[in-house]
mmCIF file of C-alpha atoms in Angstrom:
data_model
loop_
_atom_site.group_PDB
_atom_site.id
_atom_site.type_symbol
_atom_site.label_atom_id
_atom_site.label_comp_id
_atom_site.label_asym_id
_atom_site.label_seq_id
_atom_site.Cartn_x
_atom_site.Cartn_y
_atom_site.Cartn_z
ATOM 1 C CA UNK I 970 -19.322 13.068 -27.850
ATOM 2 C CA UNK I 971 -21.366 15.463 -25.601
ATOM 3 C CA UNK I 972 -24.652 14.954 -27.435
ATOM 4 C CA UNK I 973 -24.079 11.090 -27.143
ATOM 5 C CA UNK I 974 -23.523 11.164 -23.432
ATOM 6 C CA UNK I 975 -26.505 13.594 -23.086
ATOM 7 C CA UNK I 976 -28.731 11.118 -24.969
ATOM 8 C CA UNK I 977 -27.578 8.072 -22.816
ATOM 9 C CA UNK I 978 -27.950 10.152 -19.665
ATOM 10 C CA UNK I 979 -31.552 10.596 -20.361
ATOM 11 C CA UNK I 980 -32.008 6.792 -19.814
ATOM 12 C CA UNK I 981 -29.845 6.581 -16.559
ATOM 13 C CA UNK I 982 -32.864 6.663 -14.210
ATOM 14 C CA UNK I 983 -34.531 3.638 -15.952
ATOM 15 C CA UNK I 984 -31.398 1.746 -16.295
ATOM 16 C CA UNK I 985 -30.851 2.194 -12.596
ATOM 17 C CA UNK I 986 -34.287 0.594 -11.878
ATOM 18 C CA UNK I 987 -33.441 -2.206 -14.359
ATOM 19 C CA UNK I 988 -30.142 -2.727 -12.735
ATOM 20 C CA UNK I 989 -31.803 -2.967 -9.223
ATOM 21 C CA UNK I 990 -34.419 -5.640 -10.461
ATOM 22 C CA UNK I 991 -31.804 -7.823 -12.185
ATOM 23 C CA UNK I 992 -29.602 -7.658 -9.027
ATOM 24 C CA UNK I 993 -32.713 -8.731 -6.883
ATOM 25 C CA UNK I 994 -33.528 -11.403 -9.239
ATOM 26 C CA UNK I 995 -30.185 -12.862 -9.281
ATOM 27 C CA UNK I 996 -29.919 -12.668 -5.473
ATOM 28 C CA UNK I 997 -33.429 -14.101 -5.154
ATOM 29 C CA UNK I 998 -32.456 -17.035 -7.184
ATOM 30 C CA UNK I 999 -29.765 -18.025 -4.623
ATOM 31 C CA UNK I 1000 -32.431 -17.854 -1.702
ATOM 32 C CA UNK I 1001 -34.975 -20.052 -3.730
ATOM 33 C CA UNK I 1002 -32.338 -22.668 -4.605
ATOM 34 C CA UNK I 1003 -31.040 -22.917 -0.899
ATOM 35 C CA UNK I 1004 -34.297 -23.071 0.764
ATOM 36 C CA UNK I 1005 -36.757 -24.559 -1.836
ATOM 37 C CA UNK I 1006 -34.001 -26.685 -3.791
ATOM 38 C CA UNK I 1007 -35.265 -25.407 -6.971
ATOM 39 C CA UNK I 1008 -33.298 -25.466 -9.343
ATOM 40 C CA UNK I 1009 -31.476 -28.311 -7.658
ATOM 41 C CA UNK I 1010 -28.054 -27.308 -7.023
ATOM 42 C CA UNK I 1011 -25.676 -29.912 -5.632
ATOM 43 C CA UNK I 1012 -23.906 -27.396 -3.489
ATOM 44 C CA UNK I 1013 -27.225 -26.516 -1.838
ATOM 45 C CA UNK I 1014 -28.629 -30.054 -1.419
ATOM 46 C CA UNK I 1015 -28.099 -30.314 2.386
ATOM 47 C CA UNK I 1016 -28.866 -26.765 3.260
ATOM 48 C CA UNK I 1017 -31.152 -26.417 6.371
ATOM 49 C CA UNK I 1018 -32.913 -23.374 7.325
ATOM 50 C CA UNK I 1019 -31.039 -22.980 10.624
ATOM 51 C CA UNK I 1020 -27.490 -23.295 8.933
ATOM 52 C CA UNK I 1021 -25.444 -20.318 7.910
ATOM 53 C CA UNK I 1022 -26.353 -21.320 4.221
ATOM 54 C CA UNK I 1023 -30.165 -21.382 5.272
ATOM 55 C CA UNK I 1024 -30.072 -18.082 6.910
ATOM 56 C CA UNK I 1025 -28.071 -16.661 3.831
ATOM 57 C CA UNK I 1026 -30.711 -17.968 1.761
ATOM 58 C CA UNK I 1027 -33.501 -16.370 3.859
ATOM 59 C CA UNK I 1028 -31.839 -13.037 3.708
ATOM 60 C CA UNK I 1029 -31.285 -13.366 -0.177
ATOM 61 C CA UNK I 1030 -34.934 -14.592 -0.581
ATOM 62 C CA UNK I 1031 -36.481 -11.698 1.341
ATOM 63 C CA UNK I 1032 -34.182 -8.793 0.561
ATOM 64 C CA UNK I 1033 -33.850 -9.997 -2.989
ATOM 65 C CA UNK I 1034 -37.583 -9.685 -3.260
ATOM 66 C CA UNK I 1035 -37.548 -6.171 -1.699
ATOM 67 C CA UNK I 1036 -34.954 -5.178 -4.272
ATOM 68 C CA UNK I 1037 -37.098 -6.211 -7.163
ATOM 69 C CA UNK I 1038 -40.011 -4.279 -5.977
ATOM 70 C CA UNK I 1039 -37.733 -1.379 -4.927
ATOM 71 C CA UNK I 1040 -39.242 -1.359 -1.543
ATOM 72 C CA UNK I 1041 -36.922 -0.082 1.105
ATOM 73 C CA UNK I 1042 -34.056 -0.204 -1.469
ATOM 74 C CA UNK I 1043 -31.365 1.264 0.480
ATOM 75 C CA UNK I 1044 -31.868 -0.544 3.655
ATOM 76 C CA UNK I 1045 -32.219 -3.991 1.772
ATOM 77 C CA UNK I 1046 -29.237 -3.294 -0.498
ATOM 78 C CA UNK I 1047 -27.161 -2.324 2.475
ATOM 79 C CA UNK I 1048 -28.217 -5.587 4.249
ATOM 80 C CA UNK I 1049 -27.249 -7.692 1.100
ATOM 81 C CA UNK I 1050 -24.011 -5.750 0.790
ATOM 82 C CA UNK I 1051 -22.913 -6.965 3.983
ATOM 83 C CA UNK I 1052 -24.080 -10.351 3.630
ATOM 84 C CA UNK I 1053 -22.115 -10.715 0.517
ATOM 85 C CA UNK I 1054 -19.038 -9.285 2.064
ATOM 86 C CA UNK I 1055 -19.590 -11.895 4.832
ATOM 87 C CA UNK I 1056 -20.206 -14.663 2.217
ATOM 88 C CA UNK I 1057 -16.709 -13.698 0.411
ATOM 89 C CA UNK I 1058 -14.708 -13.556 3.669
ATOM 90 C CA UNK I 1059 -16.184 -16.502 5.166
ATOM 91 C CA UNK I 1060 -16.676 -18.755 2.138
ATOM 92 C CA UNK I 1061 -14.193 -17.742 -0.431
ATOM 93 C CA UNK I 1062 -11.324 -15.871 1.033
ATOM 94 C CA UNK I 1063 -10.010 -18.766 3.229
ATOM 95 C CA UNK I 1064 -9.530 -20.881 -0.088
ATOM 96 C CA UNK I 1065 -6.949 -18.134 -1.314
ATOM 97 C CA UNK I 1066 -6.477 -14.516 -2.036
ATOM 98 C CA UNK I 1067 -7.417 -14.340 -5.733
ATOM 99 C CA UNK I 1068 -11.031 -14.241 -6.488
ATOM 100 C CA UNK I 1069 -10.784 -16.057 -9.684
ATOM 101 C CA UNK I 1070 -9.158 -19.107 -7.982
ATOM 102 C CA UNK I 1071 -11.382 -19.221 -4.601
ATOM 103 C CA UNK I 1072 -14.784 -18.727 -6.664
ATOM 104 C CA UNK I 1073 -15.453 -15.457 -5.021
ATOM 105 C CA UNK I 1074 -16.366 -13.298 -8.091
ATOM 106 C CA UNK I 1075 -20.066 -13.333 -7.755
ATOM 107 C CA UNK I 1076 -19.816 -12.377 -3.976
ATOM 108 C CA UNK I 1077 -17.627 -9.430 -4.605
ATOM 109 C CA UNK I 1078 -19.768 -8.294 -7.458
ATOM 110 C CA UNK I 1079 -23.055 -8.691 -5.508
ATOM 111 C CA UNK I 1080 -21.290 -6.831 -2.705
ATOM 112 C CA UNK I 1081 -20.300 -3.833 -4.701
ATOM 113 C CA UNK I 1082 -23.751 -3.621 -6.850
ATOM 114 C CA UNK I 1083 -25.532 -3.512 -3.592
ATOM 115 C CA UNK I 1084 -23.146 -0.995 -2.186
ATOM 116 C CA UNK I 1085 -23.943 1.108 -5.338
ATOM 117 C CA UNK I 1086 -27.723 0.672 -4.833
ATOM 118 C CA UNK I 1087 -27.322 1.866 -1.238
ATOM 119 C CA UNK I 1088 -26.285 5.297 -2.495
ATOM 120 C CA UNK I 1089 -28.376 5.337 -5.801
ATOM 121 C CA UNK I 1090 -31.628 4.310 -4.306
ATOM 122 C CA UNK I 1091 -34.111 2.253 -6.266
ATOM 123 C CA UNK I 1092 -34.683 4.608 -9.351
ATOM 124 C CA UNK I 1093 -38.005 5.726 -10.889
ATOM 125 C CA UNK I 1094 -39.647 2.233 -11.275
ATOM 126 C CA UNK I 1095 -39.775 1.305 -7.519
ATOM 127 C CA UNK I 1096 -42.457 1.278 -4.837
ATOM 128 C CA UNK I 1097 -39.925 3.858 -3.089
ATOM 129 C CA UNK I 1098 -40.437 6.321 -5.910
ATOM 130 C CA UNK I 1099 -44.310 5.634 -6.039
ATOM 131 C CA UNK I 1100 -44.521 6.295 -2.183
ATOM 132 C CA UNK I 1101 -42.454 9.411 -2.634
ATOM 133 C CA UNK I 1102 -44.857 10.876 -5.215
ATOM 134 C CA UNK I 1103 -47.813 10.286 -3.144
ATOM 135 C CA UNK I 1104 -46.457 12.311 -0.043
ATOM 136 C CA UNK I 1105 -46.343 15.703 -1.605
ATOM 137 C CA UNK I 1106 -45.292 18.260 0.996
ATOM 138 C CA UNK I 1107 -47.430 21.228 1.538
ATOM 139 C CA UNK I 1108 -45.629 24.531 0.788
ATOM 140 C CA UNK I 1109 -44.656 26.625 3.864
ATOM 141 C CA UNK I 1110 -46.967 29.393 2.791
ATOM 142 C CA UNK I 1111 -49.995 27.221 2.823
ATOM 143 C CA UNK I 1112 -49.513 25.809 6.240
ATOM 144 C CA UNK I 1113 -51.724 26.707 9.099
ATOM 145 C CA UNK I 1114 -50.243 28.437 11.913
#
């Protein structure tokens, strides 16, 4: 069992990146559906950019794209986590306490997926990781006085 855990642990960083990309893609689709009406979703048919749904769509579009790229992952995930918490408490919770009955399962899952990304970061396949590799600190012994 220990060998199995070690084998799987080797892939953890890459799976984190895949997880981040998938969460970003799934959130992006909500933004596209709300703002560009594609695909046509009856619940989003009358969304205007200045409405609460329209602003949520802009957040999902912009920060979902940032998650996909892995650019500013922790900040983007933090904002999306908060947006999903608001979505649950404003849109779902008033319809009842139980998420299965009030339709809030996706909002809760997105909220906690984004909360995880706030702490885990973007993984190795991200713009954040590429930028960290470019900035290599000069060892203290080689710095000029």
